[in-house]
Amino acid sequence: MIKVVISGALGKMGQESCRAVLNTADMMLVGALDTKCVGRKLGEVLGIENVNVVINNNLKDVLQESAPDVMVDFTNPNVVFDNVKTAIACGVRPVVGTTGLSEDQIRELKVMAAKKQLGGLIAPNFAIGALLMIKFSAMAARYFPDVEIIEMHHDQKIDAPSGTALRTAEVLADVRGDMKQGCSEEYEKIDGVRGGNFKGMRIHSVRLPGYVAHQEVIFGGVGQTLVIRHDAISRKAFMPGLLMGIRKVMNINEMVYGLENLIF
Ligand code: NAP
């Protein structure tokens, strides 16, 4: 039985994760953290019977008292780094869905986990379809180096571009290199209208109500375009990958970045 604590348990992803872990036979939810409803029973707040885990806001206390195997983090970019450091210090394997960690922070967390020989996962995207989108995009970039990314998310998302868009761009850059594309005399009549520039690729972030998490990778070639698109239309899309990640970190002794590096 894998004992799991969920940080950000009352957020959109956290609630879905609590339900997924509670419905999984080889996992046990032993702790739930959030800033809201502290002291109340998680089951009461989520409307699930017989769930007596009490919501807490002190991660260290919860990790020490409930001795979990894994801490899942779906909080926000401002707190995730400290949460993961606390988990590693307590010998708890982090499975991190929160996006917004910098390259330096990821490097530091990998070093910390390596010193403790502790398994962990930082996964900008748990949706298997999105991971396949990235894999297929890397294949396409060998033949179509001119590419732009459009990602679309709900309007409460605070970081841009999305972790998935950034990960896609990194993988594409490994294939096509740092390459200027488009017209050399191009200029913007409105600042930022051509999107963010990552190694010559443009990334555009759309934020609107109604979206969950969507992305198009658009390749342009002579006389043709190719679009690879993924749509997560429900947060349930992330759960099979999250559960796989939780199981996988039990059998590794390093911090891995990207679920694709554990499952493909
Ligand atoms: P959300 O609805 O805002 O949920 C975050 C929750 O964490 C909120 O309830 C928040 O409380 C709580 N929180 C804030 N600080 C905390 C702390 N110190 N300790 C414990 N809980 C804390 O956000 P979301 O939509 O669930 O997304 C969460 C993160 O997951 C984002 O970074 C998002 O980009 C990422 N995400 C990743 C994937 C993936 O597949 N990897 C998929 C979707 C989303 P307050 O409201 O009081 O701040």
PDB file of N, CA and C and ligand atoms in Angstrom, residues 7-8 10-13 33-36 74-76 79 97-99 123-126 157 238, ligand 1:
ATOM      1  N   SER A   7      -0.719  17.875  -1.290  1.00  0.00           N
ATOM      2  CA  SER A   7      -0.600  19.287  -0.944  1.00  0.00           C
ATOM      3  C   SER A   7      -1.333  20.115  -2.001  1.00  0.00           C
ATOM      4  N   GLY A   8      -2.187  21.021  -1.549  1.00  0.00           N
ATOM      5  CA  GLY A   8      -3.077  21.731  -2.483  1.00  0.00           C
ATOM      6  C   GLY A   8      -4.347  20.927  -2.697  1.00  0.00           C
ATOM      7  N   LEU A  10      -7.387  21.027  -1.887  1.00  0.00           N
ATOM      8  CA  LEU A  10      -8.700  21.604  -2.207  1.00  0.00           C
ATOM      9  C   LEU A  10      -8.688  22.403  -3.507  1.00  0.00           C
ATOM     10  N   GLY A  11      -7.556  22.428  -4.191  1.00  0.00           N
ATOM     11  CA  GLY A  11      -7.502  23.090  -5.493  1.00  0.00           C
ATOM     12  C   GLY A  11      -8.164  22.208  -6.553  1.00  0.00           C
ATOM     13  N   LYS A  12      -8.199  22.725  -7.776  1.00  0.00           N
ATOM     14  CA  LYS A  12      -8.886  21.987  -8.854  1.00  0.00           C
ATOM     15  C   LYS A  12      -8.201  20.642  -9.099  1.00  0.00           C
ATOM     16  N   MET A  13      -6.883  20.652  -9.206  1.00  0.00           N
ATOM     17  CA  MET A  13      -6.163  19.393  -9.430  1.00  0.00           C
ATOM     18  C   MET A  13      -6.094  18.559  -8.159  1.00  0.00           C
ATOM     19  N   LEU A  33      -3.247  18.759   2.566  1.00  0.00           N
ATOM     20  CA  LEU A  33      -2.859  20.111   2.962  1.00  0.00           C
ATOM     21  C   LEU A  33      -3.513  21.146   2.078  1.00  0.00           C
ATOM     22  N   ASP A  34      -3.950  22.215   2.686  1.00  0.00           N
ATOM     23  CA  ASP A  34      -4.428  23.365   1.920  1.00  0.00           C
ATOM     24  C   ASP A  34      -4.463  24.570   2.851  1.00  0.00           C
ATOM     25  N   THR A  35      -4.642  25.742   2.260  1.00  0.00           N
ATOM     26  CA  THR A  35      -4.749  26.965   3.065  1.00  0.00           C
ATOM     27  C   THR A  35      -6.165  27.132   3.604  1.00  0.00           C
ATOM     28  N   LYS A  36      -7.117  26.444   2.961  1.00  0.00           N
ATOM     29  CA  LYS A  36      -8.542  26.613   3.324  1.00  0.00           C
ATOM     30  C   LYS A  36      -9.048  25.425   4.159  1.00  0.00           C
ATOM     31  N   PHE A  74       0.155  19.877  -5.869  1.00  0.00           N
ATOM     32  CA  PHE A  74      -0.587  20.681  -6.854  1.00  0.00           C
ATOM     33  C   PHE A  74      -0.954  21.994  -6.175  1.00  0.00           C
ATOM     34  N   THR A  75       0.073  22.795  -5.841  1.00  0.00           N
ATOM     35  CA  THR A  75      -0.194  24.066  -5.155  1.00  0.00           C
ATOM     36  C   THR A  75      -0.041  25.211  -6.150  1.00  0.00           C
ATOM     37  N   ASN A  76       0.998  26.010  -5.967  1.00  0.00           N
ATOM     38  CA  ASN A  76       1.239  27.092  -6.928  1.00  0.00           C
ATOM     39  C   ASN A  76       2.731  27.375  -7.006  1.00  0.00           C
ATOM     40  N   VAL A  79       4.954  28.373  -3.836  1.00  0.00           N
ATOM     41  CA  VAL A  79       5.201  27.546  -2.648  1.00  0.00           C
ATOM     42  C   VAL A  79       5.787  26.167  -2.976  1.00  0.00           C
ATOM     43  N   GLY A  97       3.198  18.122  -9.604  1.00  0.00           N
ATOM     44  CA  GLY A  97       2.459  18.522 -10.802  1.00  0.00           C
ATOM     45  C   GLY A  97       2.476  20.031 -10.982  1.00  0.00           C
ATOM     46  N   THR A  98       2.749  20.752  -9.899  1.00  0.00           N
ATOM     47  CA  THR A  98       2.752  22.216  -9.961  1.00  0.00           C
ATOM     48  C   THR A  98       3.808  22.682 -10.954  1.00  0.00           C
ATOM     49  N   THR A  99       3.439  23.609 -11.809  1.00  0.00           N
ATOM     50  CA  THR A  99       4.401  24.111 -12.788  1.00  0.00           C
ATOM     51  C   THR A  99       5.010  25.415 -12.269  1.00  0.00           C
ATOM     52  N   ALA A 123       6.652  16.606 -12.999  1.00  0.00           N
ATOM     53  CA  ALA A 123       5.975  16.332 -14.272  1.00  0.00           C
ATOM     54  C   ALA A 123       5.122  17.531 -14.685  1.00  0.00           C
ATOM     55  N   PRO A 124       5.603  18.337 -15.635  1.00  0.00           N
ATOM     56  CA  PRO A 124       4.795  19.483 -16.083  1.00  0.00           C
ATOM     57  C   PRO A 124       3.448  19.047 -16.653  1.00  0.00           C
ATOM     58  N   ASN A 125       3.368  17.797 -17.096  1.00  0.00           N
ATOM     59  CA  ASN A 125       2.080  17.327 -17.625  1.00  0.00           C
ATOM     60  C   ASN A 125       1.920  15.832 -17.373  1.00  0.00           C
ATOM     61  N   PHE A 126       0.808  15.472 -16.738  1.00  0.00           N
ATOM     62  CA  PHE A 126       0.539  14.055 -16.464  1.00  0.00           C
ATOM     63  C   PHE A 126      -0.366  13.432 -17.519  1.00  0.00           C
ATOM     64  N   LYS A 157      -5.103  30.539 -14.450  1.00  0.00           N
ATOM     65  CA  LYS A 157      -3.714  30.046 -14.426  1.00  0.00           C
ATOM     66  C   LYS A 157      -2.775  31.241 -14.276  1.00  0.00           C
ATOM     67  N   PHE A 238      -5.560  13.882 -16.305  1.00  0.00           N
ATOM     68  CA  PHE A 238      -4.234  13.834 -15.691  1.00  0.00           C
ATOM     69  C   PHE A 238      -4.080  12.672 -14.705  1.00  0.00           C
TER      70      PHE A 238
HETATM   71  P1  NAP B   1      -5.632  25.776  -7.812  1.00  0.00           P
HETATM   72  O1  NAP B   1      -7.041  25.373  -8.092  1.00  0.00           O
HETATM   73  O2  NAP B   1      -5.321  27.221  -7.549  1.00  0.00           O
HETATM   74  O3  NAP B   1      -5.144  24.897  -6.567  1.00  0.00           O
HETATM   75  C1  NAP B   1      -4.027  25.153  -5.782  1.00  0.00           C
HETATM   76  C2  NAP B   1      -4.421  24.867  -4.346  1.00  0.00           C
HETATM   77  O4  NAP B   1      -3.244  24.892  -3.530  1.00  0.00           O
HETATM   78  C3  NAP B   1      -5.378  25.929  -3.784  1.00  0.00           C
HETATM   79  O5  NAP B   1      -6.402  25.310  -3.047  1.00  0.00           O
HETATM   80  C4  NAP B   1      -4.446  26.741  -2.913  1.00  0.00           C
HETATM   81  O6  NAP B   1      -5.088  27.462  -1.899  1.00  0.00           O
HETATM   82  C5  NAP B   1      -3.554  25.658  -2.366  1.00  0.00           C
HETATM   83  N1  NAP B   1      -2.342  26.180  -1.750  1.00  0.00           N
HETATM   84  C6  NAP B   1      -1.697  27.356  -1.956  1.00  0.00           C
HETATM   85  N2  NAP B   1      -0.613  27.440  -1.174  1.00  0.00           N
HETATM   86  C7  NAP B   1      -0.575  26.298  -0.452  1.00  0.00           C
HETATM   87  C8  NAP B   1       0.305  25.810   0.542  1.00  0.00           C
HETATM   88  N3  NAP B   1       1.373  26.511   0.964  1.00  0.00           N
HETATM   89  N4  NAP B   1       0.054  24.584   1.081  1.00  0.00           N
HETATM   90  C9  NAP B   1      -1.003  23.857   0.672  1.00  0.00           C
HETATM   91  N5  NAP B   1      -1.883  24.281  -0.256  1.00  0.00           N
HETATM   92  C10 NAP B   1      -1.661  25.489  -0.814  1.00  0.00           C
HETATM   93  O7  NAP B   1      -4.664  25.324  -9.000  1.00  0.00           O
HETATM   94  P2  NAP B   1      -4.822  24.039  -9.956  1.00  0.00           P
HETATM   95  O8  NAP B   1      -5.575  24.401 -11.162  1.00  0.00           O
HETATM   96  O9  NAP B   1      -5.253  22.866  -9.148  1.00  0.00           O
HETATM   97  O10 NAP B   1      -3.300  23.861 -10.403  1.00  0.00           O
HETATM   98  C11 NAP B   1      -2.275  23.626  -9.459  1.00  0.00           C
HETATM   99  C12 NAP B   1      -0.947  23.536 -10.189  1.00  0.00           C
HETATM  100  O11 NAP B   1      -0.938  22.372 -11.015  1.00  0.00           O
HETATM  101  C13 NAP B   1      -0.658  24.713 -11.143  1.00  0.00           C
HETATM  102  O12 NAP B   1       0.721  25.029 -11.078  1.00  0.00           O
HETATM  103  C14 NAP B   1      -1.000  24.156 -12.500  1.00  0.00           C
HETATM  104  O13 NAP B   1      -0.283  24.789 -13.537  1.00  0.00           O
HETATM  105  C15 NAP B   1      -0.552  22.729 -12.324  1.00  0.00           C
HETATM  106  N6  NAP B   1      -1.134  21.745 -13.225  1.00  0.00           N
HETATM  107  C16 NAP B   1      -0.346  20.703 -13.576  1.00  0.00           C
HETATM  108  C17 NAP B   1      -0.844  19.681 -14.347  1.00  0.00           C
HETATM  109  C18 NAP B   1       0.057  18.522 -14.669  1.00  0.00           C
HETATM  110  O14 NAP B   1      -0.382  17.602 -15.388  1.00  0.00           O
HETATM  111  N7  NAP B   1       1.280  18.498 -14.175  1.00  0.00           N
HETATM  112  C19 NAP B   1      -2.169  19.721 -14.788  1.00  0.00           C
HETATM  113  C20 NAP B   1      -2.961  20.799 -14.423  1.00  0.00           C
HETATM  114  C21 NAP B   1      -2.445  21.791 -13.624  1.00  0.00           C
HETATM  115  P3  NAP B   1      -5.430  29.044  -2.168  1.00  0.00           P
HETATM  116  O15 NAP B   1      -6.519  29.036  -3.189  1.00  0.00           O
HETATM  117  O16 NAP B   1      -5.849  29.541  -0.831  1.00  0.00           O
HETATM  118  O17 NAP B   1      -4.159  29.684  -2.666  1.00  0.00           O
END
